[in-house]
Amino acid sequence: MTDPRIEKLARVLVDYSLRVQPGQLVVIGGTPLAEPLIRSVFRLVLERGAHPAVQVSLPGLSEVFFRTASDHQLNYVTPDERLGPERADALLRILSESNTRALTGIDPQRQQVFQRARTELRRTYLQRAAEGKLNWCLTLFPTEAYAQDADMSLAEYEEFVFRAGLLDIDDPVSAWQAQGREQQRLIDWLKDKREVHIRAPDTDLRLSIAGRTFISADGRKNFPDGEIFTGPVEHSVTGHIRFSFPSIVNGRRVEDIRLWFEEGRVVKATAARNEPFLHRMLETDEGARYLGEFAFGLNRNITRFTGNILFDEKIGGTIHVAIGAGYPETGSRNQSAVHWDMICDLRESSEVWVDGQLFMKDGQVVV
C-alpha cells in the first residue's frame, strides 16, 4: 500500500504546484527509488486528462557517462533532455538519489563541458517558465542517501521531509496559501526599494535591487518551499560574504566558502575544503562570477542543515545567493551554465538593512 503521505504529496504537486490541466504534456523525472511517488503522480495526471511522460534514470548511469563519454558525446544534447525544457507544459523533477557522492571522483572540467553545452537549453527553460509557458517543480523523495547526509535515520528524515512540506496537517494547500500571503506582504514592502546591506560575522555585503522583482516561492516551483527571491543588479554587488553552511554541488562538498565582490564580480574566493573546485566553477564562463539570485529563507519548519539545497536554502532566518544564471522573471540579465546556491545563516549577530531601514535582525523579519 502507498504511504498516505505520498498520496497527499502527489495531489499537492499535481493540483497546487503544477496546476495540471487537460491536454497538457507533463514530464515526470526521477529514479526507481521514487517509484511510489512517480506512480501516484502518473495516475493523477491521467485523471486530470493530461499526458504524462516518465523519464527514469538508473543509479550509476551519470558516473558511467562522465567516465566514458567522448567530448562529442559530452556536448551532444539528446532529444530526451530537450523534451521537458522545450516542449512540456509541466515538468516535475523528483530528487531520489541512492548515492549523493557518486560524481565526487569525476573530473570537474568534463562536467563543465557538459554544462556549457546546455547553456542554451537552460536559457530556453528559464524563458519559457518566465513567460508562463512551462510550470515546473522540483521535489524530493526520501532515500537512505539523503537521510545519511542529514545525520538522520530514514524514518526521522521522512518525518522531516513531510513536516517541511506542511504535509503533516489536514489541508497543506491552505497552509501554503497562508505562507504565500505572508511572503507577498514582504514583497509588497520591498517593492521600489533600491539597496540591501547585509552585516553579519565575516560578512559585509551591499547589492542593488533597483528595478528588480521579488518572486514568492510558496510551494509552486520547489516543494517544499518558503522563500522570496530576486536577481540583484549585476554590477552592483560589493563587499564580502562568508557562507555558514557547506555547499554540495556535483557530488562535492565545499566548506567555508568566502567571496569578495567588486562591481558585481567575484574577485577573490576561498574555501576550507575543495577550493580548487570552487575556482574551476567560477571559471566556467563570465556569468559564473556574478550573482543571478538573492533570496530570503522563510520556512520556519526547516531549522537545521541537512546537506540538501532544496531544504537548506529555505531555512527560516537565512539568506542565499546563487552565482551564475538568474531568473528572467526577476529582471536578472545574468546568463551562465552555472547556478550554484550558497547559504548564509543570519540567525545570530546579524542585520539586514534595506534603504536604511532595518528589515531583518538575527534572522527575524522586523518590518
Tab-separated table of C-alpha atoms in Angstrom:
chain	number	residue	atom	x	y	z
A	1	MET	CA	0.000	0.000	0.000
A	2	THR	CA	1.153	3.520	-0.771
A	3	ASP	CA	2.005	5.675	2.238
A	4	PRO	CA	-0.941	8.111	2.537
A	5	ARG	CA	1.557	10.955	2.940
A	6	ILE	CA	2.956	10.167	-0.507
A	7	GLU	CA	-0.535	10.254	-1.972
A	8	LYS	CA	-1.111	13.625	-0.290
A	9	LEU	CA	2.203	14.918	-1.674
A	10	ALA	CA	1.262	13.731	-5.171
A	11	ARG	CA	-2.053	15.597	-5.021
A	12	VAL	CA	-0.391	18.804	-3.856
A	13	LEU	CA	2.200	18.558	-6.638
A	14	VAL	CA	-0.329	17.886	-9.415
A	15	ASP	CA	-3.142	20.222	-8.353
A	16	TYR	CA	-1.357	23.027	-6.495
A	17	SER	CA	2.282	23.183	-7.620
A	18	LEU	CA	1.902	22.275	-11.318
A	19	ARG	CA	-1.819	23.078	-11.754
A	20	VAL	CA	-2.131	20.301	-14.358
A	21	GLN	CA	-4.821	20.895	-16.992
A	22	PRO	CA	-6.444	18.585	-19.589
A	23	GLY	CA	-4.382	18.104	-22.732
A	24	GLN	CA	-1.067	19.224	-21.235
A	25	LEU	CA	2.217	17.345	-21.657
A	26	VAL	CA	3.574	16.594	-18.167
A	27	VAL	CA	7.159	15.280	-17.915
A	28	ILE	CA	7.972	13.387	-14.695
A	29	GLY	CA	11.606	12.588	-13.871
A	30	GLY	CA	13.178	10.564	-11.074
A	31	THR	CA	14.949	7.323	-10.189
A	32	PRO	CA	13.445	3.901	-9.396
A	33	LEU	CA	13.637	4.759	-5.679
A	34	ALA	CA	10.842	7.304	-6.225
A	35	GLU	CA	8.546	4.701	-7.772
A	36	PRO	CA	5.666	5.175	-5.253
A	37	LEU	CA	5.537	8.933	-5.892
A	38	ILE	CA	6.039	8.609	-9.656
A	39	ARG	CA	3.184	6.112	-9.837
A	40	SER	CA	0.812	8.321	-7.808
A	41	VAL	CA	1.646	11.427	-9.856
A	42	PHE	CA	1.305	9.445	-13.105
A	43	ARG	CA	-2.194	8.268	-12.165
A	44	LEU	CA	-3.338	11.725	-11.070
A	45	VAL	CA	-2.027	13.340	-14.273
A	46	LEU	CA	-4.069	10.835	-16.278
A	47	GLU	CA	-7.137	11.517	-14.139
A	48	ARG	CA	-6.741	15.237	-14.897
A	49	GLY	CA	-6.880	14.486	-18.626
A	50	ALA	CA	-3.219	15.324	-19.286
A	51	HIS	CA	-0.448	13.305	-20.957
A	52	PRO	CA	2.319	12.011	-18.628
A	53	ALA	CA	5.795	11.222	-19.949
A	54	VAL	CA	8.074	9.477	-17.433
A	55	GLN	CA	11.870	9.759	-17.540
A	56	VAL	CA	13.515	7.320	-15.110
A	57	SER	CA	17.290	7.441	-14.619
A	58	LEU	CA	19.043	4.330	-13.280
A	59	PRO	CA	21.545	4.742	-10.414
A	60	GLY	CA	25.131	4.897	-11.654
A	61	LEU	CA	24.397	5.967	-15.232
A	62	SER	CA	25.696	9.515	-14.716
A	63	GLU	CA	29.011	8.189	-13.411
A	64	VAL	CA	29.327	5.813	-16.387
A	65	PHE	CA	28.519	8.686	-18.756
A	66	PHE	CA	31.092	11.123	-17.365
A	67	ARG	CA	33.821	8.474	-17.216
A	68	THR	CA	33.172	7.067	-20.694
A	69	ALA	CA	31.744	9.799	-22.952
A	70	SER	CA	33.897	11.481	-25.596
A	71	ASP	CA	33.978	15.281	-25.891
A	72	HIS	CA	31.490	14.994	-28.743
A	73	GLN	CA	29.142	12.973	-26.534
A	74	LEU	CA	29.524	15.420	-23.635
A	75	ASN	CA	28.439	18.215	-25.966
A	76	TYR	CA	25.511	16.341	-27.539
A	77	VAL	CA	22.086	17.284	-26.148
A	78	THR	CA	19.725	14.326	-26.519
A	79	PRO	CA	16.062	14.624	-27.597
A	80	ASP	CA	15.134	13.193	-24.204
A	81	GLU	CA	16.842	16.138	-22.470
A	82	ARG	CA	15.024	18.618	-24.718
A	83	LEU	CA	11.524	17.271	-24.064
A	84	GLY	CA	10.938	18.986	-20.732
A	85	PRO	CA	12.534	22.413	-21.324
A	86	GLU	CA	11.361	22.820	-24.940
A	87	ARG	CA	8.008	21.020	-25.229
A	88	ALA	CA	6.459	20.227	-21.840
A	89	ASP	CA	3.649	22.269	-20.310
A	90	ALA	CA	4.592	20.996	-16.846
A	91	LEU	CA	7.829	19.473	-15.598
A	92	LEU	CA	8.283	17.603	-12.303
A	93	ARG	CA	11.753	16.531	-11.204
A	94	ILE	CA	11.906	14.202	-8.201
A	95	LEU	CA	15.261	14.079	-6.409
A	96	SER	CA	15.702	10.451	-5.345
A	97	GLU	CA	19.391	9.546	-5.364
A	98	SER	CA	20.852	6.378	-3.897
A	99	ASN	CA	24.326	7.964	-3.631
A	100	THR	CA	24.709	11.739	-3.447
A	101	ARG	CA	28.518	11.473	-3.824
A	102	ALA	CA	28.548	9.316	-6.966
A	103	LEU	CA	30.234	12.036	-9.051
A	104	THR	CA	32.860	13.090	-6.500
A	105	GLY	CA	35.675	11.460	-8.461
A	106	ILE	CA	34.676	12.893	-11.849
A	107	ASP	CA	36.945	15.486	-13.474
A	108	PRO	CA	35.152	18.849	-12.974
A	109	GLN	CA	36.317	20.006	-16.415
A	110	ARG	CA	34.236	17.262	-18.033
A	111	GLN	CA	31.220	18.412	-16.054
A	112	GLN	CA	31.864	21.982	-17.205
A	113	VAL	CA	31.901	20.885	-20.854
A	114	PHE	CA	28.552	19.162	-20.274
A	115	GLN	CA	27.066	22.229	-18.548
A	116	ARG	CA	28.278	24.718	-21.154
A	117	ALA	CA	26.758	22.609	-23.929
A	118	ARG	CA	23.385	23.025	-22.222
A	119	THR	CA	23.532	26.790	-21.691
A	120	GLU	CA	21.034	27.470	-24.485
A	121	LEU	CA	18.717	24.713	-23.252
A	122	ARG	CA	18.762	26.202	-19.755
A	123	ARG	CA	18.040	29.642	-21.226
A	124	THR	CA	15.021	28.213	-23.070
A	125	TYR	CA	13.833	26.548	-19.879
A	126	LEU	CA	14.066	29.749	-17.857
A	127	GLN	CA	12.492	31.889	-20.587
A	128	ARG	CA	9.507	29.573	-21.095
A	129	ALA	CA	8.968	29.498	-17.329
A	130	ALA	CA	9.150	33.305	-17.150
A	131	GLU	CA	6.581	33.578	-19.947
A	132	GLY	CA	4.186	31.184	-18.187
A	133	LYS	CA	4.544	28.519	-20.875
A	134	LEU	CA	6.164	25.984	-18.541
A	135	ASN	CA	5.147	25.149	-14.985
A	136	TRP	CA	7.995	23.359	-13.219
A	137	CYS	CA	8.527	21.927	-9.771
A	138	LEU	CA	11.447	20.286	-8.021
A	139	THR	CA	10.714	17.967	-5.098
A	140	LEU	CA	12.394	15.154	-3.166
A	141	PHE	CA	11.547	11.571	-2.291
A	142	PRO	CA	13.229	10.498	0.979
A	143	THR	CA	16.030	7.952	0.489
A	144	GLU	CA	18.713	6.447	2.710
A	145	ALA	CA	21.332	8.623	0.979
A	146	TYR	CA	19.604	11.898	1.890
A	147	ALA	CA	18.947	10.633	5.425
A	148	GLN	CA	22.645	9.836	5.868
A	149	ASP	CA	23.646	13.286	4.584
A	150	ALA	CA	21.323	14.791	7.196
A	151	ASP	CA	22.599	12.529	10.015
A	152	MET	CA	19.128	11.036	10.460
A	153	SER	CA	17.517	7.634	10.232
A	154	LEU	CA	15.282	7.163	7.201
A	155	ALA	CA	12.161	7.304	9.410
A	156	GLU	CA	13.355	10.568	11.008
A	157	TYR	CA	14.176	12.023	7.623
A	158	GLU	CA	10.761	11.099	6.222
A	159	GLU	CA	9.119	12.955	9.111
A	160	PHE	CA	11.370	15.938	8.467
A	161	VAL	CA	10.538	15.999	4.745
A	162	PHE	CA	6.782	15.760	5.180
A	163	ARG	CA	6.768	18.330	8.001
A	164	ALA	CA	8.823	20.767	5.911
A	165	GLY	CA	6.174	20.437	3.182
A	166	LEU	CA	3.350	21.078	5.696
A	167	LEU	CA	2.037	17.631	4.796
A	168	ASP	CA	1.557	16.760	8.478
A	169	ILE	CA	-1.606	18.906	8.588
A	170	ASP	CA	-5.031	18.153	7.126
A	171	ASP	CA	-5.037	20.910	4.491
A	172	PRO	CA	-1.474	21.628	3.302
A	173	VAL	CA	-2.682	23.721	0.348
A	174	SER	CA	-4.390	26.219	2.678
A	175	ALA	CA	-1.219	26.362	4.770
A	176	TRP	CA	0.899	27.103	1.687
A	177	GLN	CA	-1.567	29.768	0.605
A	178	ALA	CA	-1.164	31.403	4.047
A	179	GLN	CA	2.616	31.193	3.675
A	180	GLY	CA	2.240	32.833	0.275
A	181	ARG	CA	0.216	35.721	1.725
A	182	GLU	CA	2.891	36.460	4.326
A	183	GLN	CA	5.628	36.311	1.698
A	184	GLN	CA	3.630	38.618	-0.550
A	185	ARG	CA	3.398	41.097	2.333
A	186	LEU	CA	7.194	41.220	2.446
A	187	ILE	CA	7.434	41.547	-1.318
A	188	ASP	CA	4.998	44.455	-1.234
A	189	TRP	CA	7.192	46.133	1.387
A	190	LEU	CA	10.328	45.559	-0.716
A	191	LYS	CA	8.744	46.953	-3.881
A	192	ASP	CA	10.536	50.031	-5.222
A	193	LYS	CA	13.378	49.630	-2.693
A	194	ARG	CA	16.904	50.064	-4.012
A	195	GLU	CA	19.712	48.752	-1.796
A	196	VAL	CA	20.204	45.796	0.539
A	197	HIS	CA	23.008	45.794	3.105
A	198	ILE	CA	23.845	42.564	4.978
A	199	ARG	CA	26.013	42.686	8.074
A	200	ALA	CA	26.985	39.521	9.936
A	201	PRO	CA	30.153	37.833	11.237
A	202	ASP	CA	32.713	37.860	8.387
A	203	THR	CA	30.075	39.424	6.108
A	204	ASP	CA	29.513	42.972	4.903
A	205	LEU	CA	27.736	42.951	1.547
A	206	ARG	CA	25.778	45.530	-0.435
A	207	LEU	CA	23.711	44.945	-3.550
A	208	SER	CA	21.126	46.802	-5.582
A	209	ILE	CA	17.586	45.532	-6.183
A	210	ALA	CA	16.500	48.697	-8.012
A	211	GLY	CA	14.084	47.844	-10.788
A	212	ARG	CA	14.153	44.143	-9.922
A	213	THR	CA	11.181	41.963	-8.942
A	214	PHE	CA	10.931	39.666	-5.925
A	215	ILE	CA	9.161	36.352	-6.554
A	216	SER	CA	7.259	34.459	-3.856
A	217	ALA	CA	8.209	30.779	-3.731
A	218	ASP	CA	5.227	29.247	-1.949
A	219	GLY	CA	5.299	25.606	-2.997
A	220	ARG	CA	4.707	26.000	-6.724
A	221	LYS	CA	8.288	25.887	-8.033
A	222	ASN	CA	10.052	23.904	-5.321
A	223	PHE	CA	8.354	21.609	-2.867
A	224	PRO	CA	8.826	22.160	-0.027
A	225	ASP	CA	9.326	25.868	-0.455
A	226	GLY	CA	9.377	29.050	1.582
A	227	GLU	CA	11.490	31.875	0.185
A	228	ILE	CA	11.335	35.133	-1.724
A	229	PHE	CA	13.998	35.717	-4.362
A	230	THR	CA	15.137	38.233	-6.932
A	231	GLY	CA	18.039	38.893	-9.275
A	232	PRO	CA	20.372	41.623	-7.992
A	233	VAL	CA	21.610	44.301	-10.382
A	234	GLU	CA	24.576	42.549	-11.913
A	235	HIS	CA	27.353	45.120	-11.380
A	236	SER	CA	26.098	46.410	-8.023
A	237	VAL	CA	27.386	43.764	-5.604
A	238	THR	CA	30.259	44.972	-3.414
A	239	GLY	CA	31.872	43.700	-0.227
A	240	HIS	CA	32.384	40.219	1.121
A	241	ILE	CA	30.336	37.319	2.442
A	242	ARG	CA	31.017	34.089	4.302
A	243	PHE	CA	28.648	31.174	3.777
A	244	SER	CA	27.872	29.474	7.067
A	245	PHE	CA	26.902	26.074	5.727
A	246	PRO	CA	28.777	23.721	3.405
A	247	SER	CA	27.654	23.760	-0.213
A	248	ILE	CA	27.301	20.464	-2.061
A	249	VAL	CA	27.302	20.509	-5.855
A	250	ASN	CA	28.167	17.876	-8.464
A	251	GLY	CA	28.877	15.404	-5.663
A	252	ARG	CA	31.447	17.665	-3.961
A	253	ARG	CA	31.205	19.225	-0.526
A	254	VAL	CA	32.740	22.704	-0.452
A	255	GLU	CA	33.130	24.144	3.048
A	256	ASP	CA	33.547	27.652	4.468
A	257	ILE	CA	33.167	29.476	1.162
A	258	ARG	CA	34.089	33.177	1.246
A	259	LEU	CA	33.565	35.501	-1.708
A	260	TRP	CA	34.749	39.076	-2.301
A	261	PHE	CA	32.957	41.260	-4.878
A	262	GLU	CA	33.931	44.403	-6.756
A	263	GLU	CA	31.437	45.977	-9.175
A	264	GLY	CA	29.388	42.794	-9.063
A	265	ARG	CA	32.204	40.416	-9.975
A	266	VAL	CA	33.812	37.803	-7.725
A	267	VAL	CA	37.426	38.939	-7.490
A	268	LYS	CA	38.542	36.607	-4.704
A	269	ALA	CA	37.224	33.256	-3.492
A	270	THR	CA	38.424	30.885	-0.786
A	271	ALA	CA	37.159	27.671	0.782
A	272	ALA	CA	38.426	25.490	3.614
A	273	ARG	CA	37.656	22.357	1.587
A	274	ASN	CA	37.628	21.798	-2.196
A	275	GLU	CA	38.808	25.327	-3.003
A	276	PRO	CA	40.221	24.289	-6.417
A	277	PHE	CA	36.762	23.049	-7.392
A	278	LEU	CA	35.262	26.402	-6.362
A	279	HIS	CA	37.744	28.201	-8.620
A	280	ARG	CA	37.018	25.897	-11.555
A	281	MET	CA	33.281	26.530	-11.213
A	282	LEU	CA	33.881	30.293	-11.208
A	283	GLU	CA	35.860	29.885	-14.435
A	284	THR	CA	33.032	28.086	-16.264
A	285	ASP	CA	32.073	31.302	-18.064
A	286	GLU	CA	31.972	35.047	-17.392
A	287	GLY	CA	28.475	34.914	-15.886
A	288	ALA	CA	29.614	32.449	-13.220
A	289	ARG	CA	31.416	35.278	-11.393
A	290	TYR	CA	28.238	37.356	-10.996
A	291	LEU	CA	25.151	36.798	-8.855
A	292	GLY	CA	21.978	35.625	-10.563
A	293	GLU	CA	19.892	35.292	-7.397
A	294	PHE	CA	19.457	36.821	-3.938
A	295	ALA	CA	16.867	35.348	-1.574
A	296	PHE	CA	15.480	35.215	1.966
A	297	GLY	CA	14.740	31.780	3.511
A	298	LEU	CA	11.387	31.869	5.315
A	299	ASN	CA	10.315	28.285	6.066
A	300	ARG	CA	10.200	28.127	9.867
A	301	ASN	CA	9.575	24.363	9.765
A	302	ILE	CA	13.115	23.913	8.439
A	303	THR	CA	15.525	24.721	11.258
A	304	ARG	CA	18.596	22.569	10.603
A	305	PHE	CA	21.147	21.958	7.885
A	306	THR	CA	20.622	18.669	6.016
A	307	GLY	CA	23.114	18.812	3.163
A	308	ASN	CA	20.399	19.204	0.539
A	309	ILE	CA	19.926	22.635	-1.020
A	310	LEU	CA	16.210	22.067	-1.677
A	311	PHE	CA	15.659	22.294	2.080
A	312	ASP	CA	18.684	24.213	3.328
A	313	GLU	CA	18.097	27.340	1.234
A	314	LYS	CA	14.616	27.634	2.797
A	315	ILE	CA	15.822	27.604	6.435
A	316	GLY	CA	13.956	30.402	8.206
A	317	GLY	CA	16.347	33.224	9.099
A	318	THR	CA	18.885	32.687	6.314
A	319	ILE	CA	19.735	34.308	3.019
A	320	HIS	CA	21.180	32.638	-0.028
A	321	VAL	CA	22.725	33.837	-3.234
A	322	ALA	CA	23.490	31.977	-6.438
A	323	ILE	CA	26.455	32.611	-8.646
A	324	GLY	CA	25.591	32.246	-12.315
A	325	ALA	CA	22.294	32.198	-14.177
A	326	GLY	CA	19.441	34.347	-12.934
A	327	TYR	CA	15.685	34.006	-13.427
A	328	PRO	CA	14.417	36.329	-16.193
A	329	GLU	CA	11.126	36.998	-14.394
A	330	THR	CA	13.077	38.790	-11.639
A	331	GLY	CA	14.712	41.113	-14.157
A	332	SER	CA	18.060	39.330	-13.944
A	333	ARG	CA	20.167	39.552	-17.084
A	334	ASN	CA	22.941	37.273	-15.919
A	335	GLN	CA	23.485	34.232	-18.097
A	336	SER	CA	25.682	31.267	-17.299
A	337	ALA	CA	25.881	27.489	-17.451
A	338	VAL	CA	26.166	27.616	-13.636
A	339	HIS	CA	23.526	28.232	-10.968
A	340	TRP	CA	25.119	27.488	-7.580
A	341	ASP	CA	23.231	28.387	-4.392
A	342	MET	CA	25.198	29.265	-1.242
A	343	ILE	CA	23.631	29.861	2.185
A	344	CYS	CA	24.462	32.411	4.872
A	345	ASP	CA	22.929	31.866	8.330
A	346	LEU	CA	21.705	35.156	9.838
A	347	ARG	CA	20.065	33.808	12.995
A	348	GLU	CA	22.750	35.258	15.299
A	349	SER	CA	24.535	38.643	15.405
A	350	SER	CA	23.252	39.873	12.056
A	351	GLU	CA	21.246	42.656	10.463
A	352	VAL	CA	19.759	43.225	7.027
A	353	TRP	CA	19.073	46.843	6.105
A	354	VAL	CA	17.013	47.899	3.102
A	355	ASP	CA	17.307	51.544	2.019
A	356	GLY	CA	18.470	52.384	5.536
A	357	GLN	CA	15.560	50.611	7.270
A	358	LEU	CA	16.092	47.509	9.399
A	359	PHE	CA	14.399	44.595	7.613
A	360	MET	CA	15.740	41.559	9.493
A	361	LYS	CA	17.620	41.158	12.767
A	362	ASP	CA	19.113	37.873	13.971
A	363	GLY	CA	17.041	36.007	11.395
A	364	GLN	CA	13.707	37.553	12.349
A	365	VAL	CA	11.834	39.844	9.961
A	366	VAL	CA	11.053	43.073	11.839
A	367	VAL	CA	9.060	45.106	9.291
